Short mmCIF file of C-alpha atoms in Angstrom, two decimals:
data_model
loop_
_atom_site.label_atom_id
_atom_site.label_comp_id
_atom_site.label_asym_id
_atom_site.label_seq_id
_atom_site.Cartn_x
_atom_site.Cartn_y
_atom_site.Cartn_z
CA UNK A 398 104.34 126.13 81.94
CA UNK A 399 103.03 128.43 84.61
CA UNK A 400 105.84 129.03 87.11
CA UNK A 401 103.40 129.42 89.93
CA UNK A 402 101.86 125.96 89.45
CA UNK A 403 101.66 123.88 92.71
CA UNK A 404 101.70 120.05 92.43
CA UNK A 405 100.26 117.99 95.31
CA UNK A 406 102.45 116.17 97.61
CA UNK A 407 101.13 112.61 96.69
CA UNK A 408 98.86 111.08 94.04
CA UNK A 409 98.10 107.84 92.37
CA UNK A 410 99.71 106.52 89.09
CA UNK A 411 96.39 105.85 87.32
CA UNK A 412 95.01 102.23 87.37
CA UNK A 413 93.01 100.72 90.13
CA UNK A 414 91.50 97.25 90.67
CA UNK A 415 87.79 96.36 90.06
CA UNK A 416 85.20 97.71 87.72
CA UNK A 417 83.09 100.17 89.68
CA UNK A 418 83.82 103.75 88.49
CA UNK A 419 82.19 105.50 91.38
CA UNK A 420 84.16 103.41 93.94
CA UNK A 421 87.42 104.20 91.97
CA UNK A 422 86.69 107.96 91.78
CA UNK A 423 85.93 108.01 95.46
CA UNK A 424 89.28 106.39 96.22
CA UNK A 425 91.22 108.57 93.73
CA UNK A 426 89.70 111.89 95.10
CA UNK A 427 89.26 110.87 98.73
CA UNK A 428 92.82 109.74 99.21
CA UNK A 429 94.46 112.85 97.80
CA UNK A 430 92.51 115.98 98.68
CA UNK A 431 95.16 118.17 97.12
CA UNK A 432 95.99 116.14 93.98
CA UNK A 433 93.21 113.67 92.82
CA UNK A 434 93.46 111.79 89.60
CA UNK A 435 91.22 110.25 86.99
CA UNK A 436 91.12 106.56 87.81
CA UNK A 437 91.51 103.80 85.16
CA UNK A 438 89.90 100.29 85.55
CA UNK A 439 91.56 97.95 83.20
CA UNK A 440 89.88 94.80 84.68
CA UNK A 441 86.75 95.76 82.77
CA UNK A 442 88.49 94.42 79.74
CA UNK A 443 89.52 95.60 76.22
CA UNK A 444 88.95 99.33 75.84
CA UNK A 445 89.65 99.93 79.55
CA UNK A 446 93.21 98.69 79.23
CA UNK A 447 96.04 101.29 78.81
CA UNK A 448 96.47 101.00 74.99
CA UNK A 449 92.64 100.68 74.21
CA UNK A 450 91.65 103.60 76.50
CA UNK A 451 94.06 105.89 74.69
CA UNK A 452 93.10 104.46 71.25
CA UNK A 453 89.55 105.49 72.02
CA UNK A 454 90.81 109.13 72.24
CA UNK A 455 92.34 109.20 68.74
CA UNK A 456 90.86 111.56 66.11
CA UNK A 457 90.18 110.10 62.71
CA UNK A 458 92.23 106.93 63.56
CA UNK A 459 90.39 103.88 64.95
CA UNK A 460 91.58 100.60 66.55
CA UNK A 461 89.95 97.26 67.12
CA UNK A 462 90.89 94.21 69.23
CA UNK A 463 92.48 91.28 67.31
CA UNK A 464 93.85 88.06 68.99
CA UNK A 465 97.34 89.71 68.87
CA UNK A 466 96.20 92.98 70.35
CA UNK A 467 94.92 96.33 69.23
CA UNK A 468 95.03 97.01 65.50
CA UNK A 469 94.29 100.17 63.53
CA UNK A 470 91.31 100.03 61.17
CA UNK A 471 89.21 102.17 58.91
CA UNK A 472 86.26 103.10 61.02
CA UNK A 473 85.06 103.14 64.62
CA UNK A 474 83.67 99.83 65.75
CA UNK A 475 82.38 98.18 68.89
CA UNK A 476 85.74 98.35 70.70
CA UNK A 477 86.21 102.07 70.04
CA UNK A 478 82.65 102.71 71.29
CA UNK A 479 83.23 100.64 74.41
CA UNK A 480 86.53 102.48 75.16
CA UNK A 481 84.75 105.82 74.86
CA UNK A 482 81.74 104.69 76.96
CA UNK A 483 83.96 103.56 79.86
CA UNK A 484 85.95 106.76 79.71
CA UNK A 485 82.65 108.61 79.76
CA UNK A 486 81.68 106.61 82.93
CA UNK A 487 84.87 107.50 84.56
CA UNK A 488 84.58 111.21 83.81
CA UNK A 489 80.85 111.15 85.30
CA UNK A 490 82.17 109.60 88.51
CA UNK A 491 85.18 112.04 88.72
CA UNK A 492 82.85 115.00 88.17
CA UNK A 493 80.61 113.78 90.89
CA UNK A 494 83.43 113.60 93.52
CA UNK A 495 85.14 116.91 92.53
CA UNK A 496 82.28 119.34 92.90
CA UNK A 497 83.77 122.71 93.77
CA UNK A 498 87.27 121.30 93.60
CA UNK A 499 90.07 123.72 92.95
CA UNK A 500 93.75 122.66 92.46
CA UNK A 501 95.76 120.19 90.50
CA UNK A 502 94.00 117.19 88.97
CA UNK A 503 95.91 114.49 86.90
CA UNK A 504 94.63 112.71 83.93
CA UNK A 505 96.62 109.91 82.12
CA UNK A 506 97.08 108.79 78.51
CA UNK A 507 99.61 106.50 76.71
CA UNK A 508 102.47 108.63 75.20
CA UNK A 509 103.21 108.49 71.43
CA UNK A 510 106.04 105.95 71.63
CA UNK A 511 104.40 103.29 73.80
CA UNK A 512 101.31 103.77 71.70
CA UNK A 513 103.34 103.23 68.50
CA UNK A 514 104.89 100.13 70.05
CA UNK A 515 101.56 98.81 71.32
CA UNK A 516 99.24 99.42 68.25
CA UNK A 517 99.46 97.31 65.16
CA UNK A 518 99.18 98.28 61.56
CA UNK A 519 96.99 96.34 59.14
CA UNK A 520 99.89 94.01 58.41
CA UNK A 521 100.23 93.05 62.01
CA UNK A 522 103.52 94.92 62.67
CA UNK A 523 103.76 97.59 65.27
CA UNK A 524 103.00 101.22 64.01
CA UNK A 525 106.56 101.81 65.32
CA UNK A 526 107.83 100.07 62.13
CA UNK A 527 106.53 102.88 59.85
CA UNK A 528 107.77 106.47 60.45
CA UNK A 529 104.72 107.85 58.50
CA UNK A 530 102.41 105.90 60.69
CA UNK A 531 104.14 107.18 63.83
CA UNK A 532 103.68 110.82 62.67
CA UNK A 533 99.96 110.26 61.87
CA UNK A 534 99.46 108.52 65.33
CA UNK A 535 101.18 111.40 67.26
CA UNK A 536 99.13 114.00 65.35
CA UNK A 537 95.77 112.11 66.03
CA UNK A 538 96.83 111.65 69.58
CA UNK A 539 97.53 115.30 70.06
CA UNK A 540 94.11 116.37 68.68
CA UNK A 541 92.43 113.65 70.86
CA UNK A 542 94.18 114.88 73.98
CA UNK A 543 93.30 118.48 73.36
CA UNK A 544 89.57 117.45 73.18
CA UNK A 545 89.90 115.23 76.29
CA UNK A 546 91.57 117.90 78.31
CA UNK A 547 88.88 120.40 77.24
CA UNK A 548 86.17 117.98 78.38
CA UNK A 549 87.84 117.51 81.69
CA UNK A 550 88.12 121.26 82.18
CA UNK A 551 84.41 121.67 81.36
CA UNK A 552 83.43 119.06 84.01
CA UNK A 553 85.88 120.35 86.72
CA UNK A 554 86.26 124.02 86.00
CA UNK A 555 88.33 124.69 89.09
CA UNK A 556 91.00 122.06 88.18
CA UNK A 557 94.60 122.85 87.04
CA UNK A 558 95.18 119.92 84.81
CA UNK A 559 98.28 117.77 84.85
CA UNK A 560 98.65 115.53 81.94
CA UNK A 561 100.54 112.26 82.57
CA UNK A 562 101.82 110.51 79.51
CA UNK A 563 102.54 106.77 80.18
CA UNK A 564 105.62 105.70 78.38
CA UNK A 565 106.66 102.26 79.81
CA UNK A 566 108.01 101.25 76.28
CA UNK A 567 110.21 104.25 75.71
CA UNK A 568 113.45 102.75 76.76
CA UNK A 569 112.73 99.74 74.63
CA UNK A 570 111.98 102.06 71.63
CA UNK A 571 115.30 103.99 72.17
CA UNK A 572 117.27 100.71 72.44
CA UNK A 573 115.71 98.77 69.64
CA UNK A 574 114.20 96.16 71.88
CA UNK A 575 110.56 96.22 70.65
CA UNK A 576 109.86 92.79 69.12
CA UNK A 577 108.46 92.32 65.60
CA UNK A 578 105.13 90.41 65.07
CA UNK A 579 107.12 87.11 64.47
CA UNK A 580 108.94 87.62 67.90
CA UNK A 581 112.27 86.50 66.18
CA UNK A 582 113.50 90.07 65.50
CA UNK A 583 113.20 93.54 66.98
CA UNK A 584 112.33 96.85 65.35
CA UNK A 585 115.37 99.07 64.95
CA UNK A 586 116.10 101.78 67.59
CA UNK A 587 114.45 105.06 66.90
CA UNK A 588 116.84 108.06 66.72
CA UNK A 589 116.79 109.91 70.13
CA UNK A 590 116.13 113.32 68.37
CA UNK A 591 113.12 111.90 66.54
CA UNK A 592 111.87 110.43 69.95
CA UNK A 593 112.45 113.81 71.65
CA UNK A 594 110.75 115.90 69.02
CA UNK A 595 107.55 113.76 68.97
CA UNK A 596 107.44 113.83 72.64
CA UNK A 597 107.86 117.62 72.81
CA UNK A 598 104.93 117.94 70.39
CA UNK A 599 102.56 115.93 72.46
CA UNK A 600 103.84 117.54 75.78
CA UNK A 601 102.77 120.93 74.10
CA UNK A 602 99.06 119.94 74.10
CA UNK A 603 98.49 120.81 77.75
CA UNK A 604 98.88 124.53 76.97
CA UNK A 605 100.00 126.43 80.11
CA UNK A 606 99.91 123.32 82.21
CA UNK A 607 102.36 120.71 83.29
CA UNK A 608 103.05 117.37 81.77
CA UNK A 609 104.46 114.34 83.71
CA UNK A 610 105.99 111.44 81.82
CA UNK A 611 105.61 108.08 83.65
CA UNK A 612 107.52 104.87 83.24
CA UNK A 613 107.95 101.98 85.65
CA UNK A 614 110.59 100.33 83.40
CA UNK A 615 114.25 100.55 84.29
CA UNK A 616 116.66 103.16 82.86
CA UNK A 617 114.25 106.10 82.45
CA UNK A 618 115.89 108.61 80.15
CA UNK A 619 115.63 111.71 82.46
CA UNK A 620 117.72 114.07 80.34
CA UNK A 621 115.69 113.37 77.23
CA UNK A 622 112.41 113.83 79.01
CA UNK A 623 113.54 117.10 80.46
CA UNK A 624 114.58 118.36 77.05
CA UNK A 625 111.31 117.29 75.64
CA UNK A 626 109.56 119.66 78.02
CA UNK A 627 108.27 117.30 80.74
CA UNK A 628 107.77 119.27 83.99
CA UNK A 629 108.00 116.09 85.97
CA UNK A 630 109.05 112.40 85.69
CA UNK A 631 107.20 109.61 87.41
CA UNK A 632 109.11 106.32 87.96
CA UNK A 633 109.53 103.22 90.13
CA UNK A 634 112.07 104.35 92.75
CA UNK A 635 113.08 100.78 93.50
CA UNK A 636 114.59 100.59 89.94
CA UNK A 637 116.97 103.48 90.31
CA UNK A 638 120.66 102.75 90.52
CA UNK A 639 123.51 105.04 91.43
CA UNK A 640 124.02 105.38 87.55
CA UNK A 641 120.96 107.53 87.66
CA UNK A 642 122.36 109.95 90.36
CA UNK A 643 123.76 112.51 87.93
CA UNK A 644 120.63 112.70 85.76
CA UNK A 645 118.43 113.04 88.76
CA UNK A 646 120.62 115.68 90.39
CA UNK A 647 120.58 117.70 87.10
CA UNK A 648 116.83 117.22 86.74
CA UNK A 649 116.15 118.54 90.24
CA UNK A 650 118.46 121.50 89.86
CA UNK A 651 116.70 122.35 86.57
CA UNK A 652 113.36 122.41 88.32
CA UNK A 653 111.94 119.10 87.19
CA UNK A 654 109.69 117.43 89.73
CA UNK A 655 110.03 113.84 90.69
CA UNK A 656 107.03 111.52 91.10
CA UNK A 657 108.76 108.89 93.33
CA UNK A 658 107.02 105.52 93.09
CA UNK A 659 107.92 104.23 96.56
CA UNK A 660 104.84 102.19 97.64
CA UNK A 661 104.67 98.67 96.09
CA UNK A 662 101.91 98.27 93.41
CA UNK A 663 100.83 94.70 94.51
CA UNK A 664 99.74 93.39 97.92
CA UNK A 665 102.49 93.42 100.49
CA UNK A 666 102.92 94.39 104.12
CA UNK A 667 103.59 98.15 104.21
CA UNK A 668 106.32 99.61 106.44
CA UNK A 669 105.72 102.80 108.34
CA UNK A 670 105.18 105.84 106.14
CA UNK A 671 108.51 107.23 107.11
CA UNK A 672 110.36 104.03 106.16
CA UNK A 673 108.73 104.09 102.73
CA UNK A 674 110.44 107.44 101.92
CA UNK A 675 113.81 106.67 103.65
CA UNK A 676 115.36 105.83 100.19
CA UNK A 677 114.31 109.27 99.01
CA UNK A 678 116.00 110.94 101.92
CA UNK A 679 119.14 108.89 101.34
CA UNK A 680 119.25 109.81 97.70
CA UNK A 681 119.01 113.47 98.69
CA UNK A 682 121.95 113.15 100.98
CA UNK A 683 123.96 111.33 98.42
CA UNK A 684 123.28 113.99 95.83
CA UNK A 685 124.07 116.82 98.41
CA UNK A 686 120.77 118.39 97.81
CA UNK A 687 119.16 120.74 100.24
CA UNK A 688 116.64 118.84 102.59
CA UNK A 689 114.16 121.74 102.33
CA UNK A 690 113.83 121.05 98.59
CA UNK A 691 112.38 117.66 99.16
CA UNK A 692 108.80 118.56 99.77
CA UNK A 693 108.97 121.18 96.94
CA UNK A 694 110.30 118.64 94.50
CA UNK A 695 108.95 115.21 95.28
CA UNK A 696 105.37 113.90 94.88
CA UNK A 697 104.93 110.42 96.49
CA UNK A 698 103.09 107.75 94.42
CA UNK A 699 102.74 104.01 94.21
CA UNK A 700 105.56 102.32 92.24
CA UNK A 701 103.25 101.63 89.32
CA UNK A 702 99.58 101.24 88.67
CA UNK A 703 97.52 99.34 91.24
CA UNK A 704 95.35 97.27 88.75
CA UNK A 705 97.04 94.09 90.00
CA UNK A 706 96.36 94.83 93.67
CA UNK A 707 93.34 93.75 95.83
CA UNK A 708 90.79 96.57 96.39
CA UNK A 709 91.66 96.72 100.00
CA UNK A 710 95.43 96.95 99.33
CA UNK A 711 94.85 99.62 96.76
CA UNK A 712 92.96 101.86 99.08
CA UNK A 713 95.59 101.25 101.81
CA UNK A 714 98.47 102.10 99.34
CA UNK A 715 96.83 105.32 98.29
CA UNK A 716 96.43 106.40 101.93
CA UNK A 717 99.97 105.29 102.66
CA UNK A 718 101.31 107.59 99.88
CA UNK A 719 99.62 110.58 101.50
CA UNK A 720 101.03 109.75 104.86
CA UNK A 721 104.51 109.11 103.44
CA UNK A 722 104.38 112.56 101.77
CA UNK A 723 103.40 114.18 105.11
CA UNK A 724 106.41 112.41 106.72
CA UNK A 725 108.70 113.69 104.04
CA UNK A 726 107.49 117.31 104.54
CA UNK A 727 107.57 117.20 108.37
CA UNK A 728 110.91 115.45 108.56
CA UNK A 729 113.01 116.14 105.43
CA UNK A 730 116.25 115.12 107.10
#
C-alpha cells in the first residue's frame, strides 16, 4: 500500500435506509467531504442485500434467490440482473455527486469467508462446506472486484479507492459456529492459515490501495487481519473488551488504522460528539498510546450499517460521526 495514503477522519459503514439511490449518494458524499462511500440500500430487496449485491459482482459464477437464501446456479438469471442493475444505479448516483472529487473513496463488498458462509451450493449446504467451492468463489470474487474497482475509478477518476471487505461471519468460520442447512450441526472450523491465505489474496486486488476489513461481530481477529494485509480494521467499538487491548495496541503500533464504530446504528438519542469518542480516548490512555496518534490512527464510523435506522436518524448519525472525529482531532486528550 502507498505509505502516503491519507484516510479521512470519518465515514459510513455502507448500508443506508430507503431505496432512493440519489438521496443515499447525497448523504454518503455530503456528510463526509474528505471520505465519501458508495451507499448500499438493502431495503430494495434481494440483490440489494449484502450477499446478493456481492454475488452480482462474481465472474462466471451466478446465484439466485431460493426460500432458504442465495444459491449458486449455472447461469445469470433475474436475480443477478437485478443486483447488477441496482449497483449500476448506485454508481450513477455516486458519479453525479463526486464530480471533480479528489481523495479517498470507500466501496464495500462481502469478503470471501462471509460469502462462503452465506452462499449455498446446489445441495443447499453453505459453500463453506466444500474447500474447492471456497477456492472457486474466492477466485471469482477477486476477478469481480478488480472489474468493479476499475469501473469506480473510471467514473470517479480523482478517487483513491479504499476497498472494504465485510466479514461479519469470520469469527464464526474460525470457531466452527456456522450452522449446516439442517440447523442441527455446525460446519467444522476452518484452519486459520487457510482463512488468512484466502483473505490475503482478496486483499491484494486493490493494487496499491488500502483494504479495510469490517466486522460488527464480537471477537474480531485483529492479528489475523493484520497478517492478511488489511491496512485497517472496522469494528463495533461497544463490543471491545479489555481482552482486545493487546491486539489493538500491537495493531496501532504496526500502523493499522482503526475504523471505530462509536455511533449506534439504530435510532437512539445521541450524546454530544465528544461523549461519543470518550471511550476511544479512554482506550488510548489505557494502552499508553500517544494522544497525538489518535487523529492519525482513528476513523470514526457508525457501529454498523444504518439500514435498520430511520432516514432522519441515518443522516443525523453520519453528521454526528464527522463532528465526533473533529472533536477527537481538536481534543485528543
